[in-house]
Coordinates of C-alpha atoms and ligand atoms in Angstrom, one line a residue:
X1 CA 117.3 79.4 76.1
X2 CA 117.1 76.6 78.7
X3 CA 117.6 73.4 76.8
X4 CA 115.0 70.1 78.1
X5 CA 116.6 67.2 79.7
X6 CA 115.5 65.1 76.4
X7 CA 118.2 67.5 74.5
X8 CA 120.8 66.2 76.4
X9 CA 120.8 62.8 74.6
X10 CA 121.8 64.7 71.2
X11 CA 123.5 67.7 72.6
X12 CA 125.1 68.0 76.0
X13 CA 124.4 71.0 77.8
X14 CA 126.0 72.8 80.9
X15 CA 123.0 72.9 83.6
X16 CA 124.7 74.7 85.8
X17 CA 123.3 78.3 86.0
X18 CA 124.5 81.0 83.9
X19 CA 127.2 79.3 82.2
X20 CA 128.2 79.4 78.5
X21 CA 128.4 76.2 77.2
X22 CA 129.5 75.1 73.2
X23 CA 127.2 71.9 72.5
X24 CA 128.5 70.2 69.8
X25 CA 125.4 70.9 67.8
X26 CA 122.5 72.7 68.0
X27 CA 119.3 74.6 66.4
X28 CA 119.5 78.3 64.3
X29 CA 116.3 79.1 64.2
X30 CA 115.5 82.9 63.3
X31 CA 112.7 85.4 64.0
X32 CA 111.5 84.7 60.5
X33 CA 110.9 80.7 61.0
X34 CA 108.8 81.9 64.5
X35 CA 107.4 84.2 62.2
X36 CA 106.0 81.3 59.6
X37 CA 105.3 78.9 62.5
X38 CA 102.7 82.0 64.1
X39 CA 101.0 82.2 60.8
X40 CA 100.2 78.6 61.0
X41 CA 99.1 79.0 64.6
X42 CA 96.4 81.6 63.4
X43 CA 95.6 80.0 60.4
X44 CA 92.6 77.0 59.9
X45 CA 94.8 74.1 59.3
X46 CA 97.0 72.7 62.2
X47 CA 98.3 69.1 60.5
X48 CA 97.3 67.7 57.2
X49 CA 97.1 71.3 55.8
X50 CA 98.7 73.4 53.1
X51 CA 102.2 73.4 54.8
X52 CA 102.7 70.3 54.6
X53 CA 102.4 70.6 50.8
X54 CA 104.3 73.2 50.8
X55 CA 107.5 71.9 52.4
X56 CA 107.3 68.5 50.3
X57 CA 107.4 70.6 47.2
X58 CA 110.4 72.4 48.4
X59 CA 112.3 69.8 49.6
X60 CA 111.8 67.4 46.0
X61 CA 112.6 70.6 44.9
X62 CA 116.2 71.5 47.2
X63 CA 116.8 67.7 46.5
X64 CA 116.1 67.2 42.5
X65 CA 113.9 63.7 43.9
X66 CA 110.1 63.9 42.2
X67 CA 108.2 63.4 45.2
X68 CA 109.4 64.2 48.9
X69 CA 106.8 62.7 51.7
X70 CA 106.7 64.6 55.0
X71 CA 106.6 63.0 58.8
X72 CA 107.1 62.7 62.4
X73 CA 110.6 62.1 62.0
X74 CA 113.3 60.4 60.6
X75 CA 112.8 57.2 62.1
X76 CA 109.3 57.2 60.7
X77 CA 110.7 57.9 57.2
X78 CA 113.2 54.6 57.6
X79 CA 110.3 52.7 58.6
X80 CA 107.5 54.4 56.2
X81 CA 110.1 53.4 53.4
X82 CA 110.8 49.6 55.2
X83 CA 107.2 49.0 54.8
X84 CA 106.5 50.5 51.4
X85 CA 109.4 47.8 50.3
X86 CA 107.7 45.0 51.7
X87 CA 110.2 44.2 53.8
X88 CA 109.3 41.7 56.1
X89 CA 110.2 38.0 58.0
X90 CA 112.8 36.2 56.2
X91 CA 114.1 39.4 54.5
X92 CA 118.1 40.8 55.4
X93 CA 119.0 44.4 55.5
X94 CA 122.4 45.3 55.2
X95 CA 123.2 48.7 57.8
X96 CA 126.2 50.0 58.3
X97 CA 127.5 49.6 62.2
X98 CA 128.3 52.6 62.7
X99 CA 125.4 54.8 62.7
X100 CA 122.3 55.9 64.9
X101 CA 120.2 52.9 66.2
X102 CA 117.1 53.7 63.8
X103 CA 118.9 52.5 61.1
X104 CA 118.9 49.8 62.3
X105 CA 115.8 49.4 64.7
X106 CA 113.1 49.6 61.6
X107 CA 114.4 47.0 59.9
X108 CA 113.5 44.6 63.0
X109 CA 110.0 46.5 63.2
X110 CA 109.0 45.2 60.0
X111 CA 110.5 41.9 61.1
X112 CA 113.4 41.4 58.8
X113 CA 117.0 40.6 60.0
X114 CA 120.2 43.3 60.1
X115 CA 123.0 42.7 58.8
X116 CA 125.7 44.9 59.5
X117 CA 128.4 45.9 57.7
X118 CA 131.9 47.0 58.3
X119 CA 132.9 50.6 57.7
X120 CA 136.0 52.3 56.6
X121 CA 138.1 53.3 59.4
X122 CA 139.2 56.3 58.0
X123 CA 136.2 57.3 56.8
X124 CA 133.2 55.7 59.0
X125 CA 131.5 54.8 55.7
X126 CA 130.6 51.7 53.8
X127 CA 131.3 51.3 50.4
X128 CA 130.8 48.5 47.8
X129 CA 133.6 46.6 49.4
X130 CA 132.2 46.6 52.9
X131 CA 128.8 46.1 51.5
X132 CA 130.1 43.0 49.5
X133 CA 131.4 41.6 52.6
X134 CA 128.5 42.1 54.6
X135 CA 126.2 40.1 52.0
X136 CA 128.6 37.1 51.8
X137 CA 127.0 36.2 55.7
X138 CA 123.8 36.7 54.8
X139 CA 122.9 33.0 54.7
X140 CA 119.5 32.3 53.8
X141 CA 118.4 35.7 53.9
X142 CA 116.8 37.4 50.9
X143 CA 118.7 40.6 50.8
X144 CA 115.9 43.2 50.1
X145 CA 117.7 46.1 50.5
X146 CA 120.8 48.4 51.2
X147 CA 120.9 51.0 53.4
X148 CA 124.0 53.5 53.2
X149 CA 124.5 55.9 56.0
X150 CA 126.0 59.1 55.1
X151 CA 128.0 59.6 58.4
X152 CA 128.5 63.4 59.2
X153 CA 127.3 64.4 55.6
X154 CA 130.2 62.5 53.6
X155 CA 129.3 60.0 51.4
X156 CA 131.2 56.7 50.3
X157 CA 130.6 55.3 46.6
X158 CA 127.1 56.0 45.9
X159 CA 127.3 55.1 42.3
X160 CA 129.1 52.0 43.0
X161 CA 126.5 50.6 45.4
X162 CA 123.7 51.5 43.2
X163 CA 126.0 49.5 40.4
X164 CA 125.5 46.2 42.9
X165 CA 121.9 47.4 43.4
X166 CA 120.8 46.8 39.8
X167 CA 123.3 43.9 39.4
X168 CA 121.8 42.0 41.9
X169 CA 118.4 43.0 42.5
X170 CA 118.0 44.8 46.0
X171 CA 116.7 48.4 46.6
X172 CA 119.3 51.4 47.9
X173 CA 117.5 53.4 51.4
X174 CA 119.9 56.2 51.9
X175 CA 120.1 57.1 55.5
X176 CA 120.7 60.5 54.4
X177 CA 119.7 61.7 58.2
X178 CA 122.8 63.9 58.0
X179 CA 123.6 65.0 54.4
X180 CA 120.7 67.1 53.2
X181 CA 122.9 69.7 51.1
X182 CA 125.3 67.4 50.2
X183 CA 126.5 66.4 46.7
X184 CA 128.5 64.0 45.2
X185 CA 130.0 62.8 41.8
X186 CA 131.7 66.0 41.1
X187 CA 128.9 68.2 43.2
X188 CA 126.5 67.6 40.0
X189 CA 124.6 65.2 42.3
X190 CA 122.6 65.7 45.4
X191 CA 121.8 63.7 47.7
X192 CA 118.1 62.8 48.3
X193 CA 117.9 63.1 44.5
X194 CA 117.8 59.1 44.2
X195 CA 119.3 59.2 41.1
X196 CA 121.5 56.2 42.5
X197 CA 118.8 54.8 44.9
X198 CA 115.5 54.2 45.5
X199 CA 114.5 56.3 48.7
X200 CA 116.5 58.9 51.2
X201 CA 115.4 59.6 54.1
X202 CA 115.9 62.9 55.8
X203 CA 115.8 63.9 59.8
X204 CA 114.9 67.2 60.7
X205 CA 115.8 67.0 64.5
X206 CA 116.9 70.2 66.4
X207 CA 120.9 69.3 66.0
X208 CA 120.7 68.2 62.2
X209 CA 121.2 70.5 59.1
X210 CA 117.5 72.5 59.3
X211 CA 114.9 71.1 62.1
X212 CA 111.3 71.3 62.1
X213 CA 111.8 70.4 66.0
X214 CA 110.9 66.6 65.3
X215 CA 110.3 65.6 61.9
X216 CA 111.8 63.6 58.7
X217 CA 111.2 62.9 55.1
X218 CA 111.6 60.4 52.6
X219 CA 112.3 61.4 49.3
X220 CA 111.8 59.2 45.7
X221 CA 111.1 59.3 42.3
X222 CA 108.7 56.3 42.6
X223 CA 105.6 57.7 42.3
X224 CA 103.4 54.6 43.6
X225 CA 105.8 54.4 46.4
X226 CA 104.9 58.3 47.7
X227 CA 101.6 57.6 47.2
X228 CA 101.5 54.3 49.8
X229 CA 104.4 56.0 52.2
X230 CA 101.2 59.1 51.9
X231 CA 99.0 56.7 53.3
X232 CA 101.0 54.5 55.7
X233 CA 102.2 57.7 57.4
X234 CA 98.1 58.4 58.2
X235 CA 96.9 55.3 59.2
X236 CA 96.9 53.4 55.8
X237 CA 93.4 55.5 55.1
X238 CA 92.6 55.7 51.6
X239 CA 89.8 58.1 50.7
X240 CA 90.3 57.8 46.7
X241 CA 86.9 56.0 45.4
X242 CA 88.9 54.3 42.4
X243 CA 90.6 52.5 45.4
X244 CA 87.8 51.5 47.5
X245 CA 87.5 47.4 47.3
X246 CA 84.2 47.0 49.9
X247 CA 81.9 48.1 46.7
X248 CA 78.9 47.3 48.9
X249 CA 79.8 49.2 51.5
X250 CA 81.7 52.5 49.5
X251 CA 78.8 53.2 47.0
X252 CA 74.7 53.6 47.0
X253 CA 72.6 52.2 44.8
X254 CA 73.3 55.0 42.2
X255 CA 77.1 54.3 42.2
X256 CA 77.9 57.5 44.5
X257 CA 80.7 56.8 47.0
X258 CA 78.9 57.4 50.4
X259 CA 80.5 60.5 51.7
X260 CA 81.6 59.3 55.0
X261 CA 83.3 56.3 53.4
X262 CA 87.1 55.7 53.6
X263 CA 88.8 52.5 53.8
X264 CA 92.1 50.9 54.9
X265 CA 93.7 48.5 52.7
X266 CA 96.7 47.6 54.7
X267 CA 98.0 48.8 58.4
X268 CA 99.5 52.0 58.8
X269 CA 100.7 54.4 61.9
X270 CA 100.1 58.2 62.8
X271 CA 103.6 59.2 61.2
X272 CA 102.3 62.6 59.9
X273 CA 104.2 65.8 60.3
X274 CA 101.5 68.7 61.4
X275 CA 101.7 72.3 59.4
X276 CA 103.4 73.9 62.2
X277 CA 106.4 71.2 61.9
X278 CA 106.3 72.2 58.6
X279 CA 106.3 75.8 58.1
X280 CA 109.2 75.7 60.5
X281 CA 110.6 73.2 57.6
X282 CA 109.9 75.1 55.1
X283 CA 110.9 78.2 56.7
X284 CA 114.3 76.8 57.3
X285 CA 114.6 74.8 54.1
X286 CA 115.1 78.3 52.3
X287 CA 118.5 78.9 54.7
X288 CA 119.8 75.2 53.7
X289 CA 122.4 77.4 50.7
X290 CA 123.5 79.7 54.2
X291 CA 123.5 76.7 56.5
X292 CA 125.8 75.0 54.5
X293 CA 128.0 77.2 53.4
X294 CA 128.9 78.2 57.0
X295 CA 129.4 74.8 58.5
X296 CA 131.9 74.6 55.5
X297 CA 133.7 77.8 56.7
X298 CA 133.7 76.2 60.4
X299 CA 135.1 72.9 59.6
X300 CA 138.2 74.8 57.0
X301 CA 139.0 76.3 59.6
X302 CA 138.9 73.5 62.3
X303 CA 140.8 72.0 59.4
X304 CA 143.6 74.4 59.2
X305 CA 143.6 75.3 62.9
X306 CA 144.1 71.3 63.8
X307 CA 146.7 70.5 61.0
X308 CA 149.7 71.7 63.4
X309 CA 148.1 68.4 65.9
X310 CA 148.9 65.7 63.4
X311 CA 149.3 62.6 63.4
X312 CA 147.8 62.8 66.6
X313 CA 144.5 64.4 65.8
X314 CA 143.6 64.1 61.8
X315 CA 140.1 65.1 59.9
X316 CA 138.7 62.0 58.5
X317 CA 139.3 60.9 55.1
X318 CA 137.4 62.7 52.5
X319 CA 136.4 60.7 49.6
X320 CA 136.9 62.5 46.4
X321 CA 133.8 63.1 44.9
X322 CA 131.7 63.8 48.0
X323 CA 131.0 68.0 48.6
X324 CA 130.1 67.1 52.0
X325 CA 127.1 69.6 53.8
X326 CA 128.9 68.8 57.0
X327 CA 126.2 67.9 59.9
X328 CA 129.2 67.4 62.3
X329 CA 133.1 68.2 62.4
X330 CA 134.4 64.8 63.7
X331 CA 137.9 64.5 64.1
X332 CA 140.3 61.2 64.7
X333 CA 142.4 61.4 67.7
X334 CA 145.0 59.0 68.8
X335 CA 144.5 59.0 72.6
X336 CA 146.9 56.6 73.5
X337 CA 149.7 58.6 71.8
X338 CA 148.6 61.4 73.0
X339 CA 148.9 60.3 76.6
X340 CA 145.5 60.3 77.6
X341 CA 141.8 58.5 76.6
X342 CA 138.5 60.0 75.0
X343 CA 136.7 60.2 78.4
X344 CA 139.2 62.3 80.0
X345 CA 139.3 64.6 77.0
X346 CA 135.8 64.7 76.7
X347 CA 135.4 65.4 80.1
X348 CA 138.4 68.4 80.3
X349 CA 136.4 70.0 77.6
X350 CA 133.0 70.1 79.5
X351 CA 134.5 71.5 82.1
X352 CA 136.0 74.2 79.6
X353 CA 132.3 74.6 78.4
X354 CA 132.7 72.4 75.2
X355 CA 130.4 70.0 74.4
X356 CA 131.7 66.6 72.1
X357 CA 129.9 63.6 71.2
X358 CA 130.7 60.4 70.1
X359 CA 129.0 59.3 66.7
X360 CA 128.5 56.4 67.1
X361 CA 129.1 53.6 69.4
X362 CA 128.7 50.4 66.7
X363 CA 125.4 49.4 66.9
X364 CA 126.2 45.5 67.0
X365 CA 127.2 45.9 70.2
X366 CA 124.0 47.1 71.6
X367 CA 122.8 44.6 74.0
X368 CA 119.8 43.7 71.9
X369 CA 121.6 43.2 69.0
X370 CA 124.5 41.3 70.9
X371 CA 121.7 39.0 71.9
X372 CA 120.4 38.6 68.6
X373 CA 123.6 38.3 66.3
X374 CA 126.0 37.5 68.7
X375 CA 129.7 38.3 68.7
X376 CA 130.6 40.7 65.3
X377 CA 134.1 40.9 64.1
X378 CA 134.1 44.4 62.5
X379 CA 137.0 45.6 62.7
X380 CA 136.9 48.9 60.4
X381 CA 133.6 49.8 62.6
X382 CA 136.1 49.6 65.9
X383 CA 139.0 51.7 64.7
X384 CA 136.9 53.9 63.7
X385 CA 134.7 54.3 66.9
X386 CA 138.2 54.2 69.2
X387 CA 139.1 57.5 68.0
X388 CA 135.9 59.5 66.8
X389 CA 135.5 62.9 68.3
X390 CA 132.5 65.4 67.1
X391 CA 133.6 69.2 68.0
X392 CA 130.8 71.8 68.1
X393 CA 129.4 72.8 64.6
X394 CA 126.3 74.8 63.9
X395 CA 125.4 77.6 61.9
X396 CA 125.0 80.0 64.7
X397 CA 128.9 79.5 65.8
X398 CA 131.6 82.2 65.4
X399 CA 134.9 81.7 64.0
X400 CA 136.1 82.8 67.7
X401 CA 134.6 79.7 69.0
X402 CA 136.0 77.2 66.5
X403 CA 139.3 79.0 67.8
X404 CA 138.5 78.4 71.2
X405 CA 138.2 74.7 70.7
X406 CA 140.9 74.2 69.2
X407 CA 143.0 75.8 71.7
X408 CA 141.4 74.0 74.7
X409 CA 141.7 70.6 72.4
X410 CA 145.4 71.6 72.1
X411 CA 146.1 72.0 75.6
X412 CA 144.8 69.4 76.9
X413 CA 146.8 67.1 74.0
X414 CA 150.0 68.5 74.5
X415 CA 149.8 70.1 78.1
X416 CA 151.3 73.5 76.7
X417 CA 148.9 76.9 75.4
X418 CA 148.0 76.8 71.5
X419 CA 149.9 79.0 69.2
X420 CA 147.9 79.0 66.3
X421 CA 144.5 79.4 67.7
X422 CA 143.3 82.4 69.7
X423 CA 141.8 81.9 73.5
X424 CA 138.7 84.7 72.7
X425 CA 135.7 83.9 74.9
X426 CA 132.7 82.7 73.1
X427 CA 130.9 86.1 72.1
X428 CA 127.4 85.3 72.3
Ligands
PLP1 C1 118.8 61.3 63.7 C2 119.1 60.1 62.8 C3 118.2 59.8 62.4 C4 116.5 59.0 63.4 O1 115.9 60.6 62.9 P1 115.1 61.1 64.0 O2 114.4 62.2 63.2 O3 115.9 61.8 65.1 O4 114.0 59.8 63.8 C5 118.5 57.7 61.6 N1 119.4 58.1 61.3 C6 120.4 59.3 61.5 C7 122.2 58.2 60.5 C8 120.5 59.8 62.4 O5 121.7 60.9 62.5

């Protein structure tokens, strides 16, 4: 289990040999996942084969969407969605400031401008109020789409945002990279069903709820958009004779399509997900309910054990209509009240073998965006960012791991060993 250096971008790992380390997130890959991948490796198709279609069908079923389009990453999915909506120069896309870089970057990659929305300081989420305020700042830009980010697995108010979209004529593309398995509307509506949106994008990076190694997908109920994204993920190529435009080149004298012939009506990319990746994704998807149940149980245990640390440590506020499939377990900590700093807490936890992470530095602070858009006043984002800390959460964790994290955090913040939590060592 030696992690590659690249993985430290997402998960801190202790590189000192032999030490047990609890990262803030990691995959759970089991023997049947390995067997599913091995079967593809021994088969006829390593890419563009049946595993891709099977994974897409299973993901559509799991989310309740009409169509799922698999692709090479969550970022690729966001980019495909932006292309399929014909977003381009002169357009604006509203993105909450507290998100991963990719949500904003794809907007720039299609030549449009990012309008950063503020988020609620207690949830980290953009709701209708923050969206309305961002739209006020759009100026001349034509707002084509809004990208709600279901941070750490929670969603704010999908119905409310969709009502604004219908009213004002923009698309909603959910960045659901944290939220596979989340439901809302009294648990009736799965995220990704696109009941209140145009499309939803998912990531299957190893820290996400299920993994393909690298991979992503877009769900939608719009068949034409799904077909267009399938073309765009494969260079924009068309092999369906009914779509050929260059009839002089496409067909022989008898009107039959030439057997070698393909066309490219618009320029795409290679954003395909291979059969190897999709076989892993399909095998993992079968475990979604179990993984989500385990994540919820661990989050409940954190909630209970951390309660004595209130008000210095509090869980994020829970939007009542959302039933989250926790991707991250995030607490809000008043570091000043505890007489410390976040860096010190993170460093001390790391020395105790516990990984944590901050999701996210508000994206408008990135040098690229500061240069492009200047200073932005988004106080909810700052207040959320200053206090947030993700503690370890992944389905392979044991109850004792949670106890150990709470006990270490308690000691760091209060100077006293905790009473409630056992100091049991990590068992694996
Ligand atoms: C992980 C993530 C992405 C990007 O997904 P990749 O598969 O890493 O490209 C986009 N948005 C959010 C919110 C994410 O967490």
